[in-house]
């Protein structure tokens, strides 16, 4: 057996038997640059205590185990190694085990990832473990509650830069091989296996320091470092990143009143990264897409700052205090998501952090929370595969939204006081929900157990709407408000029970001022509880042009606009002055379209009419993406072409009208490119942008935008392989290689699609990044080219899941699902052939791994939602 999918029960049994003390890990990657060498020597020396006479196991996923030495006694490898486990029996009270083996380099972003830079041929290494891939690099007890100290030693080419969680304490050239050196790193404070880290390669490195004086007069002096690939150094804005880092450390050290504990603070931007970032203490890793080699919008810079603050908050929430098991993953991710936005809002010059959170981050949660696979924030995680899949919109964005609601409920000062006590009491330990609630109960003077049950231990999303009665009878109605109440609907999709949660929120009244702007004229704050909450403060008052439930976005809920307010929004959204109110109205319109409550074409109409006036670039980018989804997925085939044509024409006009060099101009240019993948009206103009014969004043057509335009041309067969190869020759970067893979696979040719399918499903030569790029190109196609792959898709699922790592398998299963489908006129969404084929697979594969079934169930839900929205649509009015 492979034994890779550790069960929660097994982890609990192991931690009841042992406690880990220290690791001394040696890794020899001196031959990493040779592609013919698949792995490297890994040696772990682990000290731990145990119940005398007990037996347990280590975790290691590698090519081979060479030796196992337990308490000075050599164990027969063939007898003790079983798949990913190494059996240890007859333990003493105090033990030392040494495991030497060969670990494998990765191309999936799991374990020790090896990347060869296409720009200069240089080899780069980095590690990524969460939730449980440290065992791919060194033998260990892979679970978060078995913390220990770590001392790392790395042997690598002497000219490389090498880093780890601890500071470098020594570097020695090997006398037998002066081209090779051994780096020794300081022993860390206690931490979990999944946040240990190694970085090695010819990275560019910049250095700085952060210094601060604590309230007790002691000083903090933290070395800072930034890393990226050498070929990207010219685009690496280290001054901005160091400035953000220092602001964040200033802010969080004051806020948490617990000094930054991890010594140094390195941040490495690495290639082909599966995540946005990872909070390894002392060596945080980020996707290198945050090193902007092409023109980036202010929203992209703000998103990077948010991620930087998110990871920094983890140094306390997650690293200093860590969840006992993955059930309480939210204890770190929800808090870091909330704190990341708070840090940007309070420690930087951006003033739209919470607006972007409301419009983008919460939208992710709303989508996730309406899937059949949604789960409570405090989730049931029986094994590691389930843990891998719960890094989702519930754990991150819904959790952060609920914490924002909690802050409104108990007050910010009490929330922070509770957090400080939580750090002090549980530093370098492991916790569960009960530990956090105890700290917050004490700080706030409230019993939060009921709040926790309703918000953290149930699933689904509340929908809030207004029930407004007219003032007086129909004969004497003066246009004012009669009785007004907030109506709450909420059903837990997992249990089917009603879950009417408490909400602290505001209701804003908006009217037109003398200049025609739609401004707030009043607000009330209220606690909503149960199915109906009366608002007596509004009864008898003049009806405002807009009544906005959840004004200022204090709670987590979908909002349905009342008919009068919706009419105002659909005619005057651009006149709404407050950025947050505007973002909330955009969200209400989008949820209405996604839920089939209103035609998706009406959302596109609103974007066409009002998006050009949207000053928030983050909001603009989001609504343009939504509008594209509305056109391609939520509009029926009979009206899609006309809707797309009119929206594309509007986008092109907005591109021409936008201020030269502005973020808005770039946003419209990207939208024109995306829509043109399915509409050939502007292809000559796209080619003109590429060759310079049709320039737009102020628009820089740099590498990222060029590949975006080539993608559209290739999708129509208007870009030859030779042209795409020539473009790759001028852009020999990793992102250029991915853009080339997407464009090549986009060409509308049956042989091209067959080759892309074979490379993705049957081949093993694609890295994680190139796999995703190839799948993106493959799925850009007319239905006739993709229909032949419906049956092969369902036929390959079990094989793909069994033969690939969970990261790669998830990308294939999710990315190749036949999601681009149309509902026949008068058709029933659940009767669509792909929905029925999905149901048949689920019925026939009830024994399939839960993680695989979850992806299929979610993809079916997304398809069914799109088909339902298509059924709800009325013909578009051009």
PDB file of N, CA and C in Angstrom, residues 767-843:
ATOM      1  N   UNK A 767       5.203  20.425 -16.773  1.00  0.00           N
ATOM      2  CA  UNK A 767       5.223  20.882 -15.387  1.00  0.00           C
ATOM      3  C   UNK A 767       3.836  21.368 -15.009  1.00  0.00           C
ATOM      4  N   UNK A 768       3.662  21.692 -13.734  1.00  0.00           N
ATOM      5  CA  UNK A 768       2.363  22.191 -13.277  1.00  0.00           C
ATOM      6  C   UNK A 768       1.920  23.420 -14.077  1.00  0.00           C
ATOM      7  N   UNK A 769       2.832  24.368 -14.297  1.00  0.00           N
ATOM      8  CA  UNK A 769       2.478  25.588 -15.015  1.00  0.00           C
ATOM      9  C   UNK A 769       2.130  25.301 -16.470  1.00  0.00           C
ATOM     10  N   UNK A 770       2.927  24.472 -17.130  1.00  0.00           N
ATOM     11  CA  UNK A 770       2.674  24.188 -18.546  1.00  0.00           C
ATOM     12  C   UNK A 770       1.456  23.294 -18.730  1.00  0.00           C
ATOM     13  N   UNK A 771       1.158  22.456 -17.753  1.00  0.00           N
ATOM     14  CA  UNK A 771      -0.069  21.661 -17.811  1.00  0.00           C
ATOM     15  C   UNK A 771      -1.292  22.568 -17.810  1.00  0.00           C
ATOM     16  N   UNK A 772      -1.327  23.518 -16.888  1.00  0.00           N
ATOM     17  CA  UNK A 772      -2.460  24.446 -16.824  1.00  0.00           C
ATOM     18  C   UNK A 772      -2.550  25.278 -18.093  1.00  0.00           C
ATOM     19  N   UNK A 773      -1.418  25.719 -18.612  1.00  0.00           N
ATOM     20  CA  UNK A 773      -1.419  26.510 -19.845  1.00  0.00           C
ATOM     21  C   UNK A 773      -1.954  25.691 -21.015  1.00  0.00           C
ATOM     22  N   UNK A 774      -1.562  24.443 -21.108  1.00  0.00           N
ATOM     23  CA  UNK A 774      -2.024  23.582 -22.195  1.00  0.00           C
ATOM     24  C   UNK A 774      -3.515  23.309 -22.086  1.00  0.00           C
ATOM     25  N   UNK A 775      -3.995  23.061 -20.886  1.00  0.00           N
ATOM     26  CA  UNK A 775      -5.423  22.829 -20.687  1.00  0.00           C
ATOM     27  C   UNK A 775      -6.221  24.073 -21.058  1.00  0.00           C
ATOM     28  N   UNK A 776      -5.717  25.253 -20.694  1.00  0.00           N
ATOM     29  CA  UNK A 776      -6.403  26.500 -21.043  1.00  0.00           C
ATOM     30  C   UNK A 776      -6.541  26.632 -22.553  1.00  0.00           C
ATOM     31  N   UNK A 777      -5.492  26.311 -23.280  1.00  0.00           N
ATOM     32  CA  UNK A 777      -5.572  26.373 -24.736  1.00  0.00           C
ATOM     33  C   UNK A 777      -6.488  25.319 -25.310  1.00  0.00           C
ATOM     34  N   UNK A 778      -6.405  24.107 -24.787  1.00  0.00           N
ATOM     35  CA  UNK A 778      -7.255  23.019 -25.277  1.00  0.00           C
ATOM     36  C   UNK A 778      -8.729  23.379 -25.176  1.00  0.00           C
ATOM     37  N   UNK A 779      -9.141  23.951 -24.048  1.00  0.00           N
ATOM     38  CA  UNK A 779     -10.565  24.236 -23.819  1.00  0.00           C
ATOM     39  C   UNK A 779     -11.036  25.491 -24.543  1.00  0.00           C
ATOM     40  N   UNK A 780     -10.117  26.251 -25.141  1.00  0.00           N
ATOM     41  CA  UNK A 780     -10.529  27.376 -25.989  1.00  0.00           C
ATOM     42  C   UNK A 780     -10.820  26.807 -27.370  1.00  0.00           C
ATOM     43  N   UNK A 781     -12.074  26.490 -27.625  1.00  0.00           N
ATOM     44  CA  UNK A 781     -12.392  25.787 -28.870  1.00  0.00           C
ATOM     45  C   UNK A 781     -13.891  25.797 -29.103  1.00  0.00           C
ATOM     46  N   UNK A 782     -14.306  25.717 -30.346  1.00  0.00           N
ATOM     47  CA  UNK A 782     -15.733  25.544 -30.633  1.00  0.00           C
ATOM     48  C   UNK A 782     -16.196  24.177 -30.146  1.00  0.00           C
ATOM     49  N   UNK A 783     -17.470  24.037 -29.787  1.00  0.00           N
ATOM     50  CA  UNK A 783     -17.971  22.783 -29.215  1.00  0.00           C
ATOM     51  C   UNK A 783     -17.693  21.552 -30.068  1.00  0.00           C
ATOM     52  N   UNK A 784     -17.713  21.692 -31.380  1.00  0.00           N
ATOM     53  CA  UNK A 784     -17.536  20.524 -32.240  1.00  0.00           C
ATOM     54  C   UNK A 784     -16.164  19.883 -32.043  1.00  0.00           C
ATOM     55  N   UNK A 785     -15.165  20.656 -31.648  1.00  0.00           N
ATOM     56  CA  UNK A 785     -13.832  20.106 -31.431  1.00  0.00           C
ATOM     57  C   UNK A 785     -13.674  19.465 -30.055  1.00  0.00           C
ATOM     58  N   UNK A 786     -14.510  19.846 -29.111  1.00  0.00           N
ATOM     59  CA  UNK A 786     -14.392  19.325 -27.752  1.00  0.00           C
ATOM     60  C   UNK A 786     -15.346  18.176 -27.463  1.00  0.00           C
ATOM     61  N   UNK A 787     -16.416  18.083 -28.225  1.00  0.00           N
ATOM     62  CA  UNK A 787     -17.417  17.034 -27.973  1.00  0.00           C
ATOM     63  C   UNK A 787     -16.816  15.630 -27.997  1.00  0.00           C
ATOM     64  N   UNK A 788     -15.856  15.332 -28.880  1.00  0.00           N
ATOM     65  CA  UNK A 788     -15.288  13.972 -28.889  1.00  0.00           C
ATOM     66  C   UNK A 788     -14.543  13.591 -27.616  1.00  0.00           C
ATOM     67  N   UNK A 789     -14.274  14.546 -26.736  1.00  0.00           N
ATOM     68  CA  UNK A 789     -13.489  14.252 -25.546  1.00  0.00           C
ATOM     69  C   UNK A 789     -14.344  14.070 -24.292  1.00  0.00           C
ATOM     70  N   UNK A 790     -15.661  14.142 -24.432  1.00  0.00           N
ATOM     71  CA  UNK A 790     -16.525  13.969 -23.259  1.00  0.00           C
ATOM     72  C   UNK A 790     -16.368  12.562 -22.691  1.00  0.00           C
ATOM     73  N   UNK A 791     -16.536  11.548 -23.519  1.00  0.00           N
ATOM     74  CA  UNK A 791     -16.412  10.174 -23.030  1.00  0.00           C
ATOM     75  C   UNK A 791     -14.989   9.836 -22.594  1.00  0.00           C
ATOM     76  N   UNK A 792     -13.962  10.216 -23.351  1.00  0.00           N
ATOM     77  CA  UNK A 792     -12.601   9.965 -22.858  1.00  0.00           C
ATOM     78  C   UNK A 792     -12.315  10.615 -21.507  1.00  0.00           C
ATOM     79  N   UNK A 793     -12.921  11.783 -21.272  1.00  0.00           N
ATOM     80  CA  UNK A 793     -12.724  12.444 -19.985  1.00  0.00           C
ATOM     81  C   UNK A 793     -13.208  11.550 -18.849  1.00  0.00           C
ATOM     82  N   UNK A 794     -14.453  11.103 -18.935  1.00  0.00           N
ATOM     83  CA  UNK A 794     -14.992  10.288 -17.848  1.00  0.00           C
ATOM     84  C   UNK A 794     -14.277   8.936 -17.772  1.00  0.00           C
ATOM     85  N   UNK A 795     -13.788   8.474 -18.905  1.00  0.00           N
ATOM     86  CA  UNK A 795     -13.106   7.199 -18.902  1.00  0.00           C
ATOM     87  C   UNK A 795     -11.732   7.216 -18.266  1.00  0.00           C
ATOM     88  N   UNK A 796     -11.091   8.390 -18.212  1.00  0.00           N
ATOM     89  CA  UNK A 796      -9.715   8.452 -17.708  1.00  0.00           C
ATOM     90  C   UNK A 796      -9.613   8.877 -16.256  1.00  0.00           C
ATOM     91  N   UNK A 797     -10.718   9.229 -15.623  1.00  0.00           N
ATOM     92  CA  UNK A 797     -10.654   9.871 -14.313  1.00  0.00           C
ATOM     93  C   UNK A 797      -9.970   9.024 -13.255  1.00  0.00           C
ATOM     94  N   UNK A 798     -10.345   7.779 -13.151  1.00  0.00           N
ATOM     95  CA  UNK A 798      -9.762   6.936 -12.100  1.00  0.00           C
ATOM     96  C   UNK A 798      -8.272   6.715 -12.336  1.00  0.00           C
ATOM     97  N   UNK A 799      -7.906   6.514 -13.591  1.00  0.00           N
ATOM     98  CA  UNK A 799      -6.491   6.299 -13.906  1.00  0.00           C
ATOM     99  C   UNK A 799      -5.663   7.533 -13.589  1.00  0.00           C
ATOM    100  N   UNK A 800      -6.166   8.697 -13.995  1.00  0.00           N
ATOM    101  CA  UNK A 800      -5.450   9.939 -13.711  1.00  0.00           C
ATOM    102  C   UNK A 800      -5.274  10.123 -12.214  1.00  0.00           C
ATOM    103  N   UNK A 801      -6.324   9.897 -11.461  1.00  0.00           N
ATOM    104  CA  UNK A 801      -6.254  10.125 -10.019  1.00  0.00           C
ATOM    105  C   UNK A 801      -5.277   9.158  -9.347  1.00  0.00           C
ATOM    106  N   UNK A 802      -5.267   7.928  -9.809  1.00  0.00           N
ATOM    107  CA  UNK A 802      -4.410   6.916  -9.184  1.00  0.00           C
ATOM    108  C   UNK A 802      -2.945   7.063  -9.568  1.00  0.00           C
ATOM    109  N   UNK A 803      -2.675   7.652 -10.733  1.00  0.00           N
ATOM    110  CA  UNK A 803      -1.305   7.662 -11.251  1.00  0.00           C
ATOM    111  C   UNK A 803      -0.579   8.987 -11.093  1.00  0.00           C
ATOM    112  N   UNK A 804      -1.287  10.057 -10.742  1.00  0.00           N
ATOM    113  CA  UNK A 804      -0.660  11.374 -10.621  1.00  0.00           C
ATOM    114  C   UNK A 804      -0.710  11.853  -9.177  1.00  0.00           C
ATOM    115  N   UNK A 805       0.129  12.838  -8.869  1.00  0.00           N
ATOM    116  CA  UNK A 805       0.027  13.476  -7.560  1.00  0.00           C
ATOM    117  C   UNK A 805      -1.302  14.203  -7.478  1.00  0.00           C
ATOM    118  N   UNK A 806      -1.751  14.483  -6.276  1.00  0.00           N
ATOM    119  CA  UNK A 806      -3.059  15.109  -6.120  1.00  0.00           C
ATOM    120  C   UNK A 806      -3.101  16.489  -6.763  1.00  0.00           C
ATOM    121  N   UNK A 807      -1.980  17.213  -6.750  1.00  0.00           N
ATOM    122  CA  UNK A 807      -1.951  18.539  -7.382  1.00  0.00           C
ATOM    123  C   UNK A 807      -2.161  18.427  -8.884  1.00  0.00           C
ATOM    124  N   UNK A 808      -1.405  17.547  -9.538  1.00  0.00           N
ATOM    125  CA  UNK A 808      -1.502  17.408 -10.985  1.00  0.00           C
ATOM    126  C   UNK A 808      -2.839  16.781 -11.364  1.00  0.00           C
ATOM    127  N   UNK A 809      -3.253  15.759 -10.639  1.00  0.00           N
ATOM    128  CA  UNK A 809      -4.533  15.119 -10.937  1.00  0.00           C
ATOM    129  C   UNK A 809      -5.687  16.101 -10.801  1.00  0.00           C
ATOM    130  N   UNK A 810      -5.645  16.942  -9.780  1.00  0.00           N
ATOM    131  CA  UNK A 810      -6.729  17.922  -9.582  1.00  0.00           C
ATOM    132  C   UNK A 810      -6.791  18.899 -10.741  1.00  0.00           C
ATOM    133  N   UNK A 811      -5.635  19.326 -11.243  1.00  0.00           N
ATOM    134  CA  UNK A 811      -5.617  20.253 -12.378  1.00  0.00           C
ATOM    135  C   UNK A 811      -6.224  19.600 -13.624  1.00  0.00           C
ATOM    136  N   UNK A 812      -5.915  18.347 -13.856  1.00  0.00           N
ATOM    137  CA  UNK A 812      -6.454  17.658 -15.030  1.00  0.00           C
ATOM    138  C   UNK A 812      -7.957  17.443 -14.887  1.00  0.00           C
ATOM    139  N   UNK A 813      -8.381  16.933 -13.746  1.00  0.00           N
ATOM    140  CA  UNK A 813      -9.792  16.610 -13.548  1.00  0.00           C
ATOM    141  C   UNK A 813     -10.648  17.873 -13.595  1.00  0.00           C
ATOM    142  N   UNK A 814     -10.191  18.919 -12.941  1.00  0.00           N
ATOM    143  CA  UNK A 814     -10.975  20.159 -12.915  1.00  0.00           C
ATOM    144  C   UNK A 814     -10.913  20.887 -14.259  1.00  0.00           C
ATOM    145  N   UNK A 815      -9.727  20.957 -14.841  1.00  0.00           N
ATOM    146  CA  UNK A 815      -9.555  21.765 -16.043  1.00  0.00           C
ATOM    147  C   UNK A 815     -10.168  21.179 -17.288  1.00  0.00           C
ATOM    148  N   UNK A 816     -10.233  19.854 -17.387  1.00  0.00           N
ATOM    149  CA  UNK A 816     -10.735  19.220 -18.601  1.00  0.00           C
ATOM    150  C   UNK A 816     -12.200  18.812 -18.517  1.00  0.00           C
ATOM    151  N   UNK A 817     -12.845  19.093 -17.398  1.00  0.00           N
ATOM    152  CA  UNK A 817     -14.286  18.800 -17.320  1.00  0.00           C
ATOM    153  C   UNK A 817     -15.009  19.535 -18.452  1.00  0.00           C
ATOM    154  N   UNK A 818     -15.915  18.862 -19.164  1.00  0.00           N
ATOM    155  CA  UNK A 818     -16.591  19.493 -20.318  1.00  0.00           C
ATOM    156  C   UNK A 818     -17.634  20.516 -19.874  1.00  0.00           C
ATOM    157  N   UNK A 819     -17.165  21.669 -19.435  1.00  0.00           N
ATOM    158  CA  UNK A 819     -18.024  22.666 -18.797  1.00  0.00           C
ATOM    159  C   UNK A 819     -18.701  23.607 -19.778  1.00  0.00           C
ATOM    160  N   UNK A 820     -18.133  23.774 -20.967  1.00  0.00           N
ATOM    161  CA  UNK A 820     -18.687  24.734 -21.932  1.00  0.00           C
ATOM    162  C   UNK A 820     -19.826  24.075 -22.695  1.00  0.00           C
ATOM    163  N   UNK A 821     -21.016  24.171 -22.147  1.00  0.00           N
ATOM    164  CA  UNK A 821     -22.187  23.514 -22.732  1.00  0.00           C
ATOM    165  C   UNK A 821     -23.332  24.508 -22.894  1.00  0.00           C
ATOM    166  N   UNK A 822     -24.204  24.201 -23.829  1.00  0.00           N
ATOM    167  CA  UNK A 822     -25.373  25.042 -24.081  1.00  0.00           C
ATOM    168  C   UNK A 822     -26.645  24.261 -23.819  1.00  0.00           C
ATOM    169  N   UNK A 823     -27.645  24.976 -23.321  1.00  0.00           N
ATOM    170  CA  UNK A 823     -28.961  24.384 -23.076  1.00  0.00           C
ATOM    171  C   UNK A 823     -29.833  24.582 -24.300  1.00  0.00           C
ATOM    172  N   UNK A 824     -30.409  23.494 -24.772  1.00  0.00           N
ATOM    173  CA  UNK A 824     -31.320  23.593 -25.913  1.00  0.00           C
ATOM    174  C   UNK A 824     -32.556  24.388 -25.520  1.00  0.00           C
ATOM    175  N   UNK A 825     -33.132  25.093 -26.480  1.00  0.00           N
ATOM    176  CA  UNK A 825     -34.352  25.862 -26.204  1.00  0.00           C
ATOM    177  C   UNK A 825     -35.404  24.958 -25.581  1.00  0.00           C
ATOM    178  N   UNK A 826     -35.925  25.399 -24.441  1.00  0.00           N
ATOM    179  CA  UNK A 826     -36.943  24.612 -23.756  1.00  0.00           C
ATOM    180  C   UNK A 826     -36.393  23.437 -22.998  1.00  0.00           C
ATOM    181  N   UNK A 827     -35.084  23.288 -22.954  1.00  0.00           N
ATOM    182  CA  UNK A 827     -34.470  22.143 -22.296  1.00  0.00           C
ATOM    183  C   UNK A 827     -34.468  22.260 -20.784  1.00  0.00           C
ATOM    184  N   UNK A 828     -34.349  21.117 -20.133  1.00  0.00           N
ATOM    185  CA  UNK A 828     -34.269  21.057 -18.681  1.00  0.00           C
ATOM    186  C   UNK A 828     -32.802  20.913 -18.282  1.00  0.00           C
ATOM    187  N   UNK A 829     -32.257  21.834 -17.484  1.00  0.00           N
ATOM    188  CA  UNK A 829     -30.829  21.775 -17.158  1.00  0.00           C
ATOM    189  C   UNK A 829     -30.356  20.417 -16.649  1.00  0.00           C
ATOM    190  N   UNK A 830     -31.119  19.793 -15.764  1.00  0.00           N
ATOM    191  CA  UNK A 830     -30.678  18.523 -15.204  1.00  0.00           C
ATOM    192  C   UNK A 830     -30.706  17.387 -16.220  1.00  0.00           C
ATOM    193  N   UNK A 831     -31.398  17.612 -17.332  1.00  0.00           N
ATOM    194  CA  UNK A 831     -31.463  16.587 -18.366  1.00  0.00           C
ATOM    195  C   UNK A 831     -30.397  16.766 -19.434  1.00  0.00           C
ATOM    196  N   UNK A 832     -29.547  17.784 -19.288  1.00  0.00           N
ATOM    197  CA  UNK A 832     -28.506  18.003 -20.282  1.00  0.00           C
ATOM    198  C   UNK A 832     -27.601  16.760 -20.343  1.00  0.00           C
ATOM    199  N   UNK A 833     -27.174  16.366 -21.530  1.00  0.00           N
ATOM    200  CA  UNK A 833     -26.381  15.131 -21.653  1.00  0.00           C
ATOM    201  C   UNK A 833     -25.131  15.091 -20.773  1.00  0.00           C
ATOM    202  N   UNK A 834     -24.420  16.207 -20.627  1.00  0.00           N
ATOM    203  CA  UNK A 834     -23.204  16.179 -19.804  1.00  0.00           C
ATOM    204  C   UNK A 834     -23.556  16.088 -18.323  1.00  0.00           C
ATOM    205  N   UNK A 835     -24.634  16.725 -17.919  1.00  0.00           N
ATOM    206  CA  UNK A 835     -25.068  16.585 -16.525  1.00  0.00           C
ATOM    207  C   UNK A 835     -25.438  15.135 -16.252  1.00  0.00           C
ATOM    208  N   UNK A 836     -26.188  14.533 -17.174  1.00  0.00           N
ATOM    209  CA  UNK A 836     -26.592  13.144 -16.983  1.00  0.00           C
ATOM    210  C   UNK A 836     -25.375  12.208 -17.025  1.00  0.00           C
ATOM    211  N   UNK A 837     -24.405  12.504 -17.873  1.00  0.00           N
ATOM    212  CA  UNK A 837     -23.202  11.665 -17.927  1.00  0.00           C
ATOM    213  C   UNK A 837     -22.417  11.794 -16.638  1.00  0.00           C
ATOM    214  N   UNK A 838     -22.381  12.990 -16.086  1.00  0.00           N
ATOM    215  CA  UNK A 838     -21.712  13.187 -14.808  1.00  0.00           C
ATOM    216  C   UNK A 838     -22.411  12.395 -13.709  1.00  0.00           C
ATOM    217  N   UNK A 839     -23.721  12.463 -13.699  1.00  0.00           N
ATOM    218  CA  UNK A 839     -24.486  11.707 -12.696  1.00  0.00           C
ATOM    219  C   UNK A 839     -24.234  10.211 -12.829  1.00  0.00           C
ATOM    220  N   UNK A 840     -24.161   9.740 -14.063  1.00  0.00           N
ATOM    221  CA  UNK A 840     -23.911   8.313 -14.278  1.00  0.00           C
ATOM    222  C   UNK A 840     -22.539   7.914 -13.737  1.00  0.00           C
ATOM    223  N   UNK A 841     -21.537   8.775 -13.961  1.00  0.00           N
ATOM    224  CA  UNK A 841     -20.200   8.468 -13.442  1.00  0.00           C
ATOM    225  C   UNK A 841     -20.206   8.445 -11.915  1.00  0.00           C
ATOM    226  N   UNK A 842     -20.862   9.417 -11.313  1.00  0.00           N
ATOM    227  CA  UNK A 842     -20.919   9.462  -9.855  1.00  0.00           C
ATOM    228  C   UNK A 842     -21.629   8.234  -9.299  1.00  0.00           C
ATOM    229  N   UNK A 843     -22.694   7.801  -9.958  1.00  0.00           N
ATOM    230  CA  UNK A 843     -23.410   6.607  -9.500  1.00  0.00           C
ATOM    231  C   UNK A 843     -22.545   5.359  -9.623  1.00  0.00           C
TER     232      UNK A 843
END
